[in-house]
mmCIF file of C-alpha atoms and ligand atoms in Angstrom:
data_model
loop_
_atom_site.group_PDB
_atom_site.id
_atom_site.type_symbol
_atom_site.label_atom_id
_atom_site.label_comp_id
_atom_site.label_asym_id
_atom_site.label_seq_id
_atom_site.Cartn_x
_atom_site.Cartn_y
_atom_site.Cartn_z
ATOM 1 C CA UNK A 1 -0.049 -0.059 -0.013
ATOM 2 C CA UNK A 2 2.572 2.477 -1.118
ATOM 3 C CA UNK A 3 1.833 6.070 0.075
ATOM 4 C CA UNK A 4 -1.315 4.833 1.689
ATOM 5 C CA UNK A 5 -1.770 5.819 5.331
ATOM 6 C CA UNK A 6 -2.829 2.727 7.217
ATOM 7 C CA UNK A 7 -5.107 3.188 10.231
ATOM 8 C CA UNK A 8 -6.785 0.742 12.664
ATOM 9 C CA UNK A 9 -10.423 -0.130 12.024
ATOM 10 C CA UNK A 10 -12.847 2.046 13.901
ATOM 11 C CA UNK A 11 -14.336 -0.293 16.402
ATOM 12 C CA UNK A 12 -18.097 0.045 16.406
ATOM 13 C CA UNK A 13 -18.855 -2.678 18.963
ATOM 14 C CA UNK A 14 -19.924 -0.091 21.593
ATOM 15 C CA UNK A 15 -22.547 1.201 19.257
ATOM 16 C CA UNK A 16 -24.281 -2.319 19.021
ATOM 17 C CA UNK A 17 -27.022 -1.241 21.480
ATOM 18 C CA UNK A 18 -27.750 1.983 19.542
ATOM 19 C CA UNK A 19 -29.029 1.173 15.991
ATOM 20 C CA UNK A 20 -29.089 4.850 14.921
ATOM 21 C CA UNK A 21 -25.466 5.342 15.857
ATOM 22 C CA UNK A 22 -24.533 2.082 14.156
ATOM 23 C CA UNK A 23 -26.242 3.005 10.895
ATOM 24 C CA UNK A 24 -24.911 6.433 10.903
ATOM 25 C CA UNK A 25 -21.315 4.905 11.236
ATOM 26 C CA UNK A 26 -22.020 2.504 8.290
ATOM 27 C CA UNK A 27 -23.347 5.412 6.145
ATOM 28 C CA UNK A 28 -20.154 7.595 6.874
ATOM 29 C CA UNK A 29 -17.504 4.983 6.604
ATOM 30 C CA UNK A 30 -19.188 2.370 4.427
ATOM 31 C CA UNK A 31 -18.169 -0.356 6.817
ATOM 32 C CA UNK A 32 -18.447 -1.586 10.418
ATOM 33 C CA UNK A 33 -15.834 -3.562 12.409
ATOM 34 C CA UNK A 34 -17.787 -5.349 15.296
ATOM 35 C CA UNK A 35 -16.074 -7.558 17.895
ATOM 36 C CA UNK A 36 -17.547 -10.926 19.287
ATOM 37 C CA UNK A 37 -20.786 -11.050 17.095
ATOM 38 C CA UNK A 38 -20.512 -14.793 16.405
ATOM 39 C CA UNK A 39 -19.922 -17.353 19.121
ATOM 40 C CA UNK A 40 -16.357 -18.330 19.259
ATOM 41 C CA UNK A 41 -17.272 -22.061 19.775
ATOM 42 C CA UNK A 42 -19.353 -22.060 16.573
ATOM 43 C CA UNK A 43 -16.606 -20.404 14.592
ATOM 44 C CA UNK A 44 -14.077 -22.819 16.094
ATOM 45 C CA UNK A 45 -16.277 -25.867 14.958
ATOM 46 C CA UNK A 46 -16.176 -24.637 11.366
ATOM 47 C CA UNK A 47 -12.417 -24.140 11.571
ATOM 48 C CA UNK A 48 -11.895 -27.666 12.900
ATOM 49 C CA UNK A 49 -13.579 -29.081 9.867
ATOM 50 C CA UNK A 50 -11.772 -27.000 7.424
ATOM 51 C CA UNK A 51 -8.462 -27.861 8.986
ATOM 52 C CA UNK A 52 -9.404 -31.529 9.009
ATOM 53 C CA UNK A 53 -9.800 -31.372 5.347
ATOM 54 C CA UNK A 54 -6.592 -29.375 4.875
ATOM 55 C CA UNK A 55 -4.858 -31.893 6.924
ATOM 56 C CA UNK A 56 -6.160 -34.823 4.840
ATOM 57 C CA UNK A 57 -4.973 -33.037 1.665
ATOM 58 C CA UNK A 58 -1.536 -32.629 3.009
ATOM 59 C CA UNK A 59 -1.789 -28.721 3.328
ATOM 60 C CA UNK A 60 -0.566 -28.830 6.999
ATOM 61 C CA UNK A 61 2.812 -29.845 8.254
ATOM 62 C CA UNK A 62 2.460 -33.541 9.655
ATOM 63 C CA UNK A 63 0.868 -34.002 12.995
ATOM 64 C CA UNK A 64 0.005 -30.306 13.503
ATOM 65 C CA UNK A 65 -3.741 -30.262 12.888
ATOM 66 C CA UNK A 66 -4.692 -30.148 16.562
ATOM 67 C CA UNK A 67 -2.371 -27.283 17.273
ATOM 68 C CA UNK A 68 -3.912 -23.754 17.994
ATOM 69 C CA UNK A 69 -2.317 -22.347 14.780
ATOM 70 C CA UNK A 70 -1.149 -25.259 12.711
ATOM 71 C CA UNK A 71 1.547 -24.390 10.170
ATOM 72 C CA UNK A 72 0.876 -24.909 6.407
ATOM 73 C CA UNK A 73 3.200 -27.105 4.492
ATOM 74 C CA UNK A 74 4.940 -24.835 2.100
ATOM 75 C CA UNK A 75 5.732 -27.747 -0.285
ATOM 76 C CA UNK A 76 1.930 -28.495 -0.789
ATOM 77 C CA UNK A 77 0.806 -24.864 -1.375
ATOM 78 C CA UNK A 78 -1.758 -24.610 -4.137
ATOM 79 C CA UNK A 79 -3.837 -21.573 -5.332
ATOM 80 C CA UNK A 80 -7.216 -21.020 -6.880
ATOM 81 C CA UNK A 81 -8.098 -21.764 -9.625
ATOM 82 C CA UNK A 82 -5.662 -24.805 -9.815
ATOM 83 C CA UNK A 83 -7.860 -28.084 -10.085
ATOM 84 C CA UNK A 84 -5.969 -29.322 -7.031
ATOM 85 C CA UNK A 85 -6.959 -26.338 -4.984
ATOM 86 C CA UNK A 86 -10.592 -26.469 -6.073
ATOM 87 C CA UNK A 87 -11.122 -30.218 -5.178
ATOM 88 C CA UNK A 88 -9.923 -29.640 -1.630
ATOM 89 C CA UNK A 89 -11.822 -26.360 -1.350
ATOM 90 C CA UNK A 90 -15.055 -27.999 -2.389
ATOM 91 C CA UNK A 91 -14.745 -30.692 0.456
ATOM 92 C CA UNK A 92 -14.183 -27.712 2.760
ATOM 93 C CA UNK A 93 -17.051 -25.667 1.523
ATOM 94 C CA UNK A 94 -19.810 -28.301 1.190
ATOM 95 C CA UNK A 95 -19.835 -28.935 4.939
ATOM 96 C CA UNK A 96 -23.141 -27.844 6.474
ATOM 97 C CA UNK A 97 -21.592 -25.898 9.328
ATOM 98 C CA UNK A 98 -19.785 -23.566 6.811
ATOM 99 C CA UNK A 99 -23.192 -22.548 5.771
ATOM 100 C CA UNK A 100 -25.093 -22.583 8.953
ATOM 101 C CA UNK A 101 -22.632 -20.256 10.626
ATOM 102 C CA UNK A 102 -23.626 -17.339 8.427
ATOM 103 C CA UNK A 103 -27.404 -17.900 9.327
ATOM 104 C CA UNK A 104 -26.573 -17.464 12.930
ATOM 105 C CA UNK A 105 -29.559 -15.664 14.707
ATOM 106 C CA UNK A 106 -27.245 -12.914 16.161
ATOM 107 C CA UNK A 107 -26.046 -12.084 12.422
ATOM 108 C CA UNK A 108 -29.604 -12.112 11.190
ATOM 109 C CA UNK A 109 -30.719 -9.763 13.839
ATOM 110 C CA UNK A 110 -27.905 -7.429 13.121
ATOM 111 C CA UNK A 111 -28.623 -7.469 9.339
ATOM 112 C CA UNK A 112 -32.368 -6.877 9.945
ATOM 113 C CA UNK A 113 -31.226 -3.568 11.917
ATOM 114 C CA UNK A 114 -28.757 -2.561 9.200
ATOM 115 C CA UNK A 115 -30.920 -3.136 6.304
ATOM 116 C CA UNK A 116 -34.036 -1.879 7.937
ATOM 117 C CA UNK A 117 -35.922 -5.097 6.656
ATOM 118 C CA UNK A 118 -37.163 -8.057 8.649
ATOM 119 C CA UNK A 119 -37.128 -10.288 5.616
ATOM 120 C CA UNK A 120 -33.440 -10.542 4.940
ATOM 121 C CA UNK A 121 -32.146 -12.735 2.148
ATOM 122 C CA UNK A 122 -28.940 -14.579 2.933
ATOM 123 C CA UNK A 123 -27.106 -15.158 -0.310
ATOM 124 C CA UNK A 124 -26.724 -18.976 -0.612
ATOM 125 C CA UNK A 125 -23.299 -18.570 -2.393
ATOM 126 C CA UNK A 126 -21.170 -18.231 0.685
ATOM 127 C CA UNK A 127 -17.511 -17.706 0.103
ATOM 128 C CA UNK A 128 -14.932 -19.618 1.989
ATOM 129 C CA UNK A 129 -11.276 -18.693 1.592
ATOM 130 C CA UNK A 130 -8.502 -20.752 2.506
ATOM 131 C CA UNK A 131 -5.265 -18.967 1.550
ATOM 132 C CA UNK A 132 -1.797 -20.476 1.788
ATOM 133 C CA UNK A 133 0.860 -18.298 3.037
ATOM 134 C CA UNK A 134 3.345 -17.031 0.627
ATOM 135 C CA UNK A 135 6.630 -15.405 1.743
ATOM 136 C CA UNK A 136 6.990 -11.632 0.882
ATOM 137 C CA UNK A 137 8.966 -11.473 -2.344
ATOM 138 C CA UNK A 138 8.062 -15.032 -3.567
ATOM 139 C CA UNK A 139 7.756 -15.488 -7.329
ATOM 140 C CA UNK A 140 4.472 -15.359 -8.883
ATOM 141 C CA UNK A 141 1.137 -13.429 -8.442
ATOM 142 C CA UNK A 142 0.055 -12.179 -5.087
ATOM 143 C CA UNK A 143 -2.739 -14.561 -3.718
ATOM 144 C CA UNK A 144 -4.552 -11.658 -1.962
ATOM 145 C CA UNK A 145 -7.508 -9.886 -3.752
ATOM 146 C CA UNK A 146 -6.788 -6.420 -4.966
ATOM 147 C CA UNK A 147 -8.907 -3.281 -4.156
ATOM 148 C CA UNK A 148 -12.289 -3.895 -5.348
ATOM 149 C CA UNK A 149 -16.048 -3.428 -4.786
ATOM 150 C CA UNK A 150 -18.470 -6.402 -4.740
ATOM 151 C CA UNK A 151 -21.193 -4.682 -6.798
ATOM 152 C CA UNK A 152 -19.940 -5.801 -10.307
ATOM 153 C CA UNK A 153 -19.819 -9.455 -9.162
ATOM 154 C CA UNK A 154 -22.994 -9.580 -7.152
ATOM 155 C CA UNK A 155 -25.174 -6.809 -8.861
ATOM 156 C CA UNK A 156 -28.875 -7.021 -7.829
ATOM 157 C CA UNK A 157 -29.551 -4.816 -4.927
ATOM 158 C CA UNK A 158 -27.720 -1.567 -4.073
ATOM 159 C CA UNK A 159 -28.606 -2.443 -0.466
ATOM 160 C CA UNK A 160 -26.663 -5.517 -0.149
ATOM 161 C CA UNK A 161 -24.117 -5.799 2.694
ATOM 162 C CA UNK A 162 -21.279 -8.234 2.881
ATOM 163 C CA UNK A 163 -20.193 -9.865 6.103
ATOM 164 C CA UNK A 164 -16.517 -10.848 6.309
ATOM 165 C CA UNK A 165 -15.476 -13.028 9.229
ATOM 166 C CA UNK A 166 -12.242 -14.753 10.106
ATOM 167 C CA UNK A 167 -12.140 -18.413 11.122
ATOM 168 C CA UNK A 168 -8.618 -17.975 12.621
ATOM 169 C CA UNK A 169 -6.956 -14.856 13.919
ATOM 170 C CA UNK A 170 -5.738 -12.595 11.012
ATOM 171 C CA UNK A 171 -3.831 -9.437 11.033
ATOM 172 C CA UNK A 172 -1.637 -7.070 8.818
ATOM 173 C CA UNK A 173 0.769 -9.634 7.265
ATOM 174 C CA UNK A 174 -1.492 -12.689 7.884
ATOM 175 C CA UNK A 175 -4.380 -11.637 5.597
ATOM 176 C CA UNK A 176 -6.591 -9.281 7.471
ATOM 177 C CA UNK A 177 -9.026 -7.478 5.200
ATOM 178 C CA UNK A 178 -8.467 -3.920 4.504
ATOM 179 C CA UNK A 179 -11.100 -1.216 3.680
ATOM 180 C CA UNK A 180 -11.107 2.291 2.195
ATOM 181 C CA UNK A 181 -13.274 4.389 4.394
ATOM 182 C CA UNK A 182 -15.987 6.392 2.847
ATOM 183 C CA UNK A 183 -15.048 4.811 -0.669
ATOM 184 C CA UNK A 184 -18.730 3.625 -1.173
ATOM 185 C CA UNK A 185 -19.964 6.987 -2.155
ATOM 186 C CA UNK A 186 -18.604 7.252 -5.698
ATOM 187 C CA UNK A 187 -20.709 4.516 -7.478
ATOM 188 C CA UNK A 188 -18.966 1.762 -9.469
ATOM 189 C CA UNK A 189 -15.349 2.459 -10.038
ATOM 190 C CA UNK A 190 -13.319 1.528 -13.326
ATOM 191 C CA UNK A 191 -11.043 -1.526 -13.075
ATOM 192 C CA UNK A 192 -7.376 -2.087 -13.976
ATOM 193 C CA UNK A 193 -5.234 -5.222 -14.419
ATOM 194 C CA UNK A 194 -3.528 -6.298 -11.297
ATOM 195 C CA UNK A 195 -1.162 -9.252 -10.269
ATOM 196 C CA UNK A 196 -3.618 -10.225 -7.569
ATOM 197 C CA UNK A 197 -5.725 -13.236 -6.861
ATOM 198 C CA UNK A 198 -8.611 -11.608 -8.686
ATOM 199 C CA UNK A 199 -6.574 -10.316 -11.624
ATOM 200 C CA UNK A 200 -8.326 -6.957 -11.776
ATOM 201 C CA UNK A 201 -8.631 -4.113 -9.209
ATOM 202 C CA UNK A 202 -10.389 -0.843 -8.788
ATOM 203 C CA UNK A 203 -8.545 2.086 -10.290
ATOM 204 C CA UNK A 204 -7.932 3.817 -7.074
ATOM 205 C CA UNK A 205 -4.732 5.177 -5.423
ATOM 206 C CA UNK A 206 -5.927 5.199 -1.720
ATOM 207 C CA UNK A 207 -4.673 7.995 0.648
ATOM 208 C CA UNK A 208 -6.100 6.149 3.739
ATOM 209 C CA UNK A 209 -7.003 2.518 4.490
ATOM 210 C CA UNK A 210 -8.244 0.900 7.595
ATOM 211 C CA UNK A 211 -7.250 -2.614 8.778
ATOM 212 C CA UNK A 212 -6.275 -4.405 11.950
ATOM 213 C CA UNK A 213 -6.130 -7.663 13.868
ATOM 214 C CA UNK A 214 -9.425 -9.598 13.771
ATOM 215 C CA UNK A 215 -10.249 -12.672 15.861
ATOM 216 C CA UNK A 216 -12.804 -15.533 15.468
ATOM 217 C CA UNK A 217 -16.201 -14.156 16.180
ATOM 218 C CA UNK A 218 -15.427 -10.592 14.918
ATOM 219 C CA UNK A 219 -17.235 -9.448 11.754
ATOM 220 C CA UNK A 220 -16.568 -6.636 9.165
ATOM 221 C CA UNK A 221 -19.660 -5.512 7.420
ATOM 222 C CA UNK A 222 -19.467 -3.424 4.277
ATOM 223 C CA UNK A 223 -21.568 -2.109 1.362
ATOM 224 C CA UNK A 224 -21.557 -3.419 -2.089
ATOM 225 C CA UNK A 225 -19.781 -0.259 -3.174
ATOM 226 C CA UNK A 226 -17.094 -0.042 -0.385
ATOM 227 C CA UNK A 227 -13.516 -0.675 -1.825
ATOM 228 C CA UNK A 228 -11.839 -3.379 0.156
ATOM 229 C CA UNK A 229 -9.045 -6.120 -0.346
ATOM 230 C CA UNK A 230 -7.569 -8.961 1.328
ATOM 231 C CA UNK A 231 -3.921 -8.405 2.454
ATOM 232 C CA UNK A 232 -1.124 -10.908 1.786
ATOM 233 C CA UNK A 233 -0.754 -13.725 4.024
ATOM 234 C CA UNK A 234 3.147 -13.946 4.734
ATOM 235 C CA UNK A 235 2.492 -15.868 8.030
ATOM 236 C CA UNK A 236 2.971 -19.645 8.612
ATOM 237 C CA UNK A 237 -0.615 -20.748 8.607
ATOM 238 C CA UNK A 238 -3.645 -20.905 6.214
ATOM 239 C CA UNK A 239 -5.607 -17.745 6.131
ATOM 240 C CA UNK A 240 -9.153 -18.795 6.815
ATOM 241 C CA UNK A 241 -12.289 -16.651 6.264
ATOM 242 C CA UNK A 242 -15.886 -16.534 5.082
ATOM 243 C CA UNK A 243 -17.690 -13.782 3.240
ATOM 244 C CA UNK A 244 -21.419 -13.731 2.646
ATOM 245 C CA UNK A 245 -23.881 -11.235 1.237
ATOM 246 C CA UNK A 246 -27.238 -10.203 2.784
ATOM 247 C CA UNK A 247 -29.863 -7.985 1.215
ATOM 248 C CA UNK A 248 -33.604 -7.026 1.709
ATOM 249 C CA UNK A 249 -35.646 -10.108 0.237
ATOM 250 C CA UNK A 250 -37.861 -7.473 -1.465
ATOM 251 C CA UNK A 251 -34.914 -6.115 -3.635
ATOM 252 C CA UNK A 252 -33.768 -7.452 -6.903
ATOM 253 C CA UNK A 253 -31.386 -10.344 -6.485
ATOM 254 C CA UNK A 254 -28.998 -11.655 -9.275
ATOM 255 C CA UNK A 255 -29.573 -15.200 -10.411
ATOM 256 C CA UNK A 256 -25.809 -15.973 -10.067
ATOM 257 C CA UNK A 257 -25.898 -15.211 -6.392
ATOM 258 C CA UNK A 258 -28.350 -18.171 -6.067
ATOM 259 C CA UNK A 259 -27.055 -20.766 -8.462
ATOM 260 C CA UNK A 260 -23.836 -22.634 -8.772
ATOM 261 C CA UNK A 261 -23.459 -22.113 -12.433
ATOM 262 C CA UNK A 262 -19.649 -21.802 -12.685
ATOM 263 C CA UNK A 263 -19.121 -24.990 -10.672
ATOM 264 C CA UNK A 264 -18.997 -28.531 -12.037
ATOM 265 C CA UNK A 265 -21.654 -29.428 -9.454
ATOM 266 C CA UNK A 266 -25.083 -28.351 -8.225
ATOM 267 C CA UNK A 267 -26.848 -27.736 -5.007
ATOM 268 C CA UNK A 268 -28.272 -31.253 -4.957
ATOM 269 C CA UNK A 269 -24.824 -32.603 -4.755
ATOM 270 C CA UNK A 270 -23.951 -30.219 -1.804
ATOM 271 C CA UNK A 271 -26.991 -31.424 0.094
ATOM 272 C CA UNK A 272 -26.071 -34.998 -0.522
ATOM 273 C CA UNK A 273 -23.285 -34.366 2.043
ATOM 274 C CA UNK A 274 -25.683 -33.301 4.745
ATOM 275 C CA UNK A 275 -27.497 -35.688 6.944
ATOM 276 C CA UNK A 276 -31.119 -34.546 6.107
ATOM 277 C CA UNK A 277 -30.126 -33.808 2.560
ATOM 278 C CA UNK A 278 -32.827 -31.645 0.669
ATOM 279 C CA UNK A 279 -34.999 -31.933 3.911
ATOM 280 C CA UNK A 280 -32.572 -29.824 5.760
ATOM 281 C CA UNK A 281 -34.094 -26.463 6.463
ATOM 282 C CA UNK A 282 -31.099 -24.710 4.958
ATOM 283 C CA UNK A 283 -31.364 -26.547 1.694
ATOM 284 C CA UNK A 284 -32.935 -24.405 -1.059
ATOM 285 C CA UNK A 285 -34.145 -21.998 1.796
ATOM 286 C CA UNK A 286 -34.152 -18.917 -0.585
ATOM 287 C CA UNK A 287 -36.973 -20.715 -2.736
ATOM 288 C CA UNK A 288 -39.227 -20.182 0.189
ATOM 289 C CA UNK A 289 -39.062 -16.452 0.091
ATOM 290 C CA UNK A 290 -42.159 -15.694 -1.814
ATOM 291 C CA UNK A 291 -41.905 -13.359 -4.863
ATOM 292 C CA UNK A 292 -38.139 -13.195 -5.121
ATOM 293 C CA UNK A 293 -37.266 -10.665 -7.831
ATOM 294 C CA UNK A 294 -34.465 -12.713 -9.491
ATOM 295 C CA UNK A 295 -32.810 -10.587 -12.222
ATOM 296 C CA UNK A 296 -30.452 -11.847 -15.041
ATOM 297 C CA UNK A 297 -26.645 -11.279 -14.622
ATOM 298 C CA UNK A 298 -25.272 -8.375 -16.482
ATOM 299 C CA UNK A 299 -22.254 -9.752 -18.419
ATOM 300 C CA UNK A 300 -20.864 -6.200 -19.356
ATOM 301 C CA UNK A 301 -18.376 -6.319 -16.455
ATOM 302 C CA UNK A 302 -17.135 -9.811 -17.459
ATOM 303 C CA UNK A 303 -16.744 -8.789 -21.035
ATOM 304 C CA UNK A 304 -14.731 -5.881 -20.146
ATOM 305 C CA UNK A 305 -12.488 -7.740 -17.880
ATOM 306 C CA UNK A 306 -11.961 -10.617 -20.431
ATOM 307 C CA UNK A 307 -11.205 -8.035 -23.224
ATOM 308 C CA UNK A 308 -8.734 -6.189 -20.980
ATOM 309 C CA UNK A 309 -6.890 -9.342 -20.105
ATOM 310 C CA UNK A 310 -6.734 -10.653 -23.767
ATOM 311 C CA UNK A 311 -5.691 -7.064 -25.144
ATOM 312 C CA UNK A 312 -2.809 -6.907 -22.719
ATOM 313 C CA UNK A 313 -1.999 -10.728 -23.248
ATOM 314 C CA UNK A 314 -1.779 -9.830 -27.086
ATOM 315 C CA UNK A 315 0.961 -7.473 -26.344
ATOM 316 C CA UNK A 316 2.669 -9.844 -23.873
ATOM 317 C CA UNK A 317 2.165 -7.626 -20.937
ATOM 318 C CA UNK A 318 3.205 -9.699 -17.888
ATOM 319 C CA UNK A 319 0.574 -7.875 -15.710
ATOM 320 C CA UNK A 320 -2.072 -9.699 -17.443
ATOM 321 C CA UNK A 321 -0.905 -13.117 -16.147
ATOM 322 C CA UNK A 322 -3.363 -13.586 -13.260
ATOM 323 C CA UNK A 323 -6.473 -12.129 -15.391
ATOM 324 C CA UNK A 324 -5.487 -14.450 -18.179
ATOM 325 C CA UNK A 325 -5.371 -17.438 -15.703
ATOM 326 C CA UNK A 326 -8.756 -16.509 -14.333
ATOM 327 C CA UNK A 327 -10.121 -16.004 -17.862
ATOM 328 C CA UNK A 328 -8.802 -19.377 -18.939
ATOM 329 C CA UNK A 329 -10.277 -21.058 -15.953
ATOM 330 C CA UNK A 330 -13.618 -19.460 -15.502
ATOM 331 C CA UNK A 331 -14.819 -17.866 -18.977
ATOM 332 C CA UNK A 332 -16.427 -19.715 -21.749
ATOM 333 C CA UNK A 333 -14.650 -20.305 -25.113
ATOM 334 C CA UNK A 334 -13.550 -18.596 -27.290
ATOM 335 C CA UNK A 335 -12.197 -16.217 -24.592
ATOM 336 C CA UNK A 336 -10.877 -19.059 -22.389
ATOM 337 C CA UNK A 337 -9.083 -20.807 -25.076
ATOM 338 C CA UNK A 338 -7.468 -17.561 -26.296
ATOM 339 C CA UNK A 339 -6.441 -16.698 -22.684
ATOM 340 C CA UNK A 340 -4.899 -20.220 -22.349
ATOM 341 C CA UNK A 341 -2.832 -19.618 -25.595
ATOM 342 C CA UNK A 342 -1.787 -16.073 -24.542
ATOM 343 C CA UNK A 343 -0.759 -17.405 -21.045
ATOM 344 C CA UNK A 344 1.828 -19.861 -22.836
ATOM 345 C CA UNK A 345 3.407 -17.005 -24.641
ATOM 346 C CA UNK A 346 3.746 -14.583 -21.595
ATOM 347 C CA UNK A 347 7.227 -13.886 -20.348
ATOM 348 C CA UNK A 348 8.170 -15.926 -17.234
ATOM 349 C CA UNK A 349 7.209 -14.118 -14.128
ATOM 350 C CA UNK A 350 9.599 -12.202 -12.119
ATOM 351 C CA UNK A 351 9.580 -11.973 -8.247
ATOM 352 C CA UNK A 352 6.716 -9.757 -6.995
HETATM 353 O O1 AKG B 401 -10.995 -12.351 2.010
HETATM 354 C C1 AKG B 401 -10.714 -11.642 1.051
HETATM 355 O O2 AKG B 401 -9.522 -11.801 0.578
HETATM 356 C C2 AKG B 401 -11.526 -10.836 0.247
HETATM 357 C C3 AKG B 401 -12.893 -10.773 0.737
HETATM 358 C C4 AKG B 401 -13.843 -9.985 -0.168
HETATM 359 O O3 AKG B 401 -13.384 -9.453 -1.225
HETATM 360 C C5 AKG B 401 -15.137 -9.865 0.146
HETATM 361 O O4 AKG B 401 -15.505 -10.239 1.308
HETATM 362 O O5 AKG B 401 -15.931 -9.294 -0.676
#
């Protein structure tokens, strides 16, 4: 974050009992940092499951899975979108507890207050992040997300809020989230190519960022237009977090927030792993909201991203590597096949 002044999160926990003050803070800063919202025991149960899968996959140093902070095995570090990463990630993500945690009554009550709506829709596509450490200066693209807004991905309602929560302690250097206070007021920002996990980032040169140490149970809540990023994990352990979107159920919701279109599996195969299968109250719960206004995905942002990656790839711009990898993995042909060809012609990455 060159030239960016980094300050600690504003701790809004003392405002929890005064909804007007809480809302005013969210409107001013575009985010809230709240300590101890989720029960630590519930978060620990999810973390145990995720670490058990990581251990089985060889992602942890042998015989460390039960440690408070088990070190990752640097020889088995893999990154999204590598198939080896996605297979393990899927085993982590399909567990019922991963989904149930983000429906905790304390979170739902808070989101009712913040959205001003009793009927809050929890997006079913919950995001679990398990990020291997990467030493500062290691070769290849950064595994952290760059500065971005959620709106181009999630679309739908302008009133959507994201809840980000760590499954293990995280801080500057171990992957804490960082936000740009008051960055939500300028609408959707243009993007530029970036050597980050997401390949593109908002075209901003921030003066001031907020970040800090976060612990299991803490939550960061921010608007769909608040600029934020994951910071690098240069520690010893996996950086584990969940992020989920909540919106008034009466507002438009984008179809891609409900479906698993870009995955090689569907919701039925997720529920097959759960004891009660599709009889589970969390299975297809969004279909029980009457009159959801489901809107089609606007592909303009995706086309712009693909074209930017392909154009930069044509001129062999090394900055395009990550964006080309993502286009090759997630886009449809012909963009995906062209991206794969251009990737092979890119100069070998330098240390970043
Ligand atoms: O955890 C991260 O690295 C990024 C999270 C994020 O972008 C989000 O929650 O919207």
